[in-house]
C-alpha angles and dihedrals in degrees: 000000000000117000116246115258117266119242115271111285095004128100100154094121091060133052096252091193089064096052124096111256094241092051092047091052088051093049091050090045093231138108140222088269091061135237130316112256092241092051091048090053090051092051092048089058091048101045101027131227121328099253128126089226139354109293095195113110125243118295122259090252092052092050091048093050090048090064089067093055092076110115091228092052091049090050091052092048088051090050090051091051091049089050090055092053093050092049099259095126095152091051090050092049093052093047090048093049093050092047091050092048091050092049092049090052094051092043094055091050097044097043092048090051093050092050091051092052092049089054091051093049090057088065093066099050116151124246132214135192112235137166113249119173087353093299128108113244138166117242137165109279087232089065095061114117135188108283096036118133109221129197115221133190139165113307097026123127107224106244102198143015115264149112134284116256096181134349143182120203086328115180124177130193108223098172092120089064106025105022089233109148099204124069118258124229112238127197140156118281142086134291130202114274091238094048116129123233091267091051099056107093091171095054134074129196142215115270097022118113138228113243099181144346133031135274147163118229135191114226111229103163130026140176117000092359095069127103089244093056093049091062099024094129092055092044096049108126110258102221114201114245110266122232089248094051090048090050092052090049093050090046088053090052091049094051092043092054092049092044094049093048094049095044094052094043095047095043096052093039090055091048089052088052087056095247116159112277098232093043091050092047094049092046092050092048091047089053088053091053091047091053095046121088091221092165092056096098091049092044090051092047093048094044093048096043090047088051090048092053091048091048091049090054087053094050102267120116115200114213095180121032095213087062090072091067092045090051089055090049095048114122099167129047122193117195144160115244103232112097095356104059093016133048091258090221102111120202127199100231102172145014114194138173124233091279092054097255123134109265128195089194091060090050092047093051092044091053092051090050094046100043099042099046114099102191131087112358113227138170093244092065090045089052091051092049091050098045118121113240144076108325139193119271104232095210090062092061133050121201112239104175144322138222104215124229119262133179095246099053093031091204140094127213131196124186118211132181117231128212087260087065094245126122123241119201110206117194127185131173145103108350096239093046092051092047089054091069097039125102097171143033124224109224127162089355093300134097123244128180113265105247135168093271092056091046091051092049091049091048092049092055091044093053094044095051092042091052087055089058100261124137106224127205127185126226129202137174141198130186122224137179112259114287138156103238142025132199141183091276088068091062093092138102091018122164115242103231107177152292138293116208120204128187126202105175123210113277114259110257095011092123090058091046092053089049089052090053091048089049087057092052096258119133120202125219124185121224110187141160089215121105122271095253096057092044093049092048091052094045091055090047094054099039102259124132111267101183100074103073133158122188126209089249091055091048094051089060095053125096118230094259093046091052090049088055097046101037094077091054094051123087102176122046104187138177085022121174109229091241090060095061093080091052091053093051091047091051093050092048090051088064091063098262124140097228129204120194123200114199140145106180137100095257095043093082097088091049091046089054093046095050121088088235120024113204126188138160133250091248094052123117116273097256092053094048092049092049094050127094093203131033122205112212087205125038093235130122088213088068089051092052090058089047091054090052091049091049092051091048090054091050092047093050093047090052090051091065091047089050092049092048094048097047120046095009093052093045094047094049093047090049092051092047091054094041092052089063094057106029120086087229137032113278089225132008118241093251090050091053091050092048090048091051092048095049094045090054095055096081089048089070087072094053091098090062096044122123117253122214115244092236089064090060097053099085139028114275122219132185111251116184089190089058091050091051093049091047092050094051095044098049093033090059091051090049093049091048091059091042090059089046087055091049090051091048092051098042104034104031108030098020091220117197120232097274093043092047092050093047094048093044090049091054094045096046092048092048092050091049089053093045093053089058089067093045104048097037089081138035089216126077103291093239090057096057119059120213120223115278093248093051092047094050095045091049091049092046094052091046089056090048090051091055099043100038095087088059096050122107092245094050092104090062088068095039095254125148128194113271122226113242095247090057091047091049090050091051091051090050092051089049091052091050090048090052091052093046092049090051090053091046090051093055092048094044099049092042090053092045092050091052093047091046091056091049093048091047093050091050091048092052091050092048093046091046092053091047092047092049091052091048091048091053089055 
């Protein structure tokens, strides 16, 4: 009995990989020439976009609700409920209002940041080549539907689940699904219905990548119905915790420990002093809120998203927000030379026979090879096709077959049939790799055996041209009787026919760009598959060291520890096998560097993953773009320099908020905790602490837009929890010193009653928290570094509010009373003195830290040098 037909575009109830190709085409109501555009649009409406899961960010309501999941917010809500039950309705209303206002502030910042990032992600959508109405066209991979016929080639990420219709030397990396390291050969056919993913050689799957060859596939499953989507949670890339994220986590632990200790101590101390239970509880919780940088997540989100928008305007798309901080911390950049150090527009400058004479035959054969191959597109073939000179007439030759390029053979062969009805196999590739399959040389239109003398002459020309900056390829031929197919076994006993010389000159201004990177503390190392002579010539031309070179052959002989020792003393890694790139990045990271890797090729993905910051370009192959953290819209190191500056600005502005929180806030809360143990009343009521904390946070919302001093961009910035702790103690002590001076002024000189003391202390503590913003935001004297206009105006506005709030009609709600002018003048004088003392402390602190940093760095270099020397001797 025949099975009933599946619905159009759906084959989920059958194992599509076990169905004959013709039957599968019938079930999907499509053909080998693809779908009609109108039918594809209809199916897209029916089946939805081709995404493993919804890519849209959380809704506004979800983001708003998330603000109330903070433990501190929940504690305050609990305190407000308790206040209601004990008859403190006004207290509960004020606490609730402040909590709501804080959550609204953080919501507007976080939601705006998430929307901005979603808009940026749309700019890096992936493309795919499909057949629509029988014609190849490029569409968004998300628009693929069941029944589409998709063209695949080396470097593509496979965009859907389906079966192979035709293939040529087609190898697919399925590690993301199966964990299998080596690529799997794929070809048309059938697999058993019960076959696992790893046992379906005729099927390909979403998220896997093409390593070599070409193929056409029929999409059978898309979106949430793919194998990738079914285990998406398990397959999600586990990104190592960045140094910045780790610093934030440790900072959270530090503040939590301090907060917990103070809350418990103050709460029980007040109970022992026979203070009311609810009043003691609310005061202790308010102190916890005052100590906690509750706006830090929002500040980080806003700062990073603002940095991402700025970077996008400068040609850098951020795919992962944490990468911005890593980019600012980067002190070592590894890159290939093509397109970054060179113009990237390769020209074919010469075509010579074995004797070094210009040869139209070599150009003709090269053109046939370059224009008829259908595998991996590359600029060398484009340069050959566009070269001026006598070309091949296409109607005189018929393509028979091709043997695609791969990274092991490093050569590409195309077989053509001539008008004499014989087949000509044309092979081009790296000179040494072409010579490996040659048994003859073609000189003066005759064949001679390839002997040592010929090899030496070929190598001499290769070295001489390479030293002049040319990239040299070899070309060989062999004639066969007519046949239908060719394979790798036919690449033997070829006749070496000549050379192709390509020139990719240094990019204009690249020397200045490299100097700009060096000025920012970023060293550049070149990792290239090109030979040592070309790489050294380019390095000298652009101002890099050319005497510290390691070849791929040298690297393969080194142990892991020996490579770790030598990598830091090498500037040019040349003739590198693609699989060695990851080892180099790992070795450089082991030396304590924050390493960026710029790559755009098929085999760059492992190195991009291994690097602290993976950088690719918009024109890179799919697998490289997906592995990268940052995408350059233009392959230009100048764009990257601006991105580094933007990353360092984001880091600097985030640290400003941490500095503000850990200076005046910390000092004020500690002072209140101590004062509460000795005063006959609380130094501030809980609602006053919450209002103080809320108002002092308002200017921080403008931190993301603040100006950053140029000197803070000149070196990589790293999170240092020890620095944060020392900063907190140093400035906290200064703050507490002036707090106690304020207490003495209010108690001993003006004999302020409880309400007057609390009002005056509220004004003074808020003014000092605002003043410290202007001090710690810069390493310079505060009058020499101007804040952004928004930060300056918000700080001034809140300062005015702090002074006038005791005179407002609603002041009594918060327990405030009007302050006499002499008291207000005294508070302003104390604030001015505090500002001067903080400025002096800042100069001492940063001077001391700079000195200690140099000493620690010198000690680190000595220790690492000794360790490296020991490893090298092994």
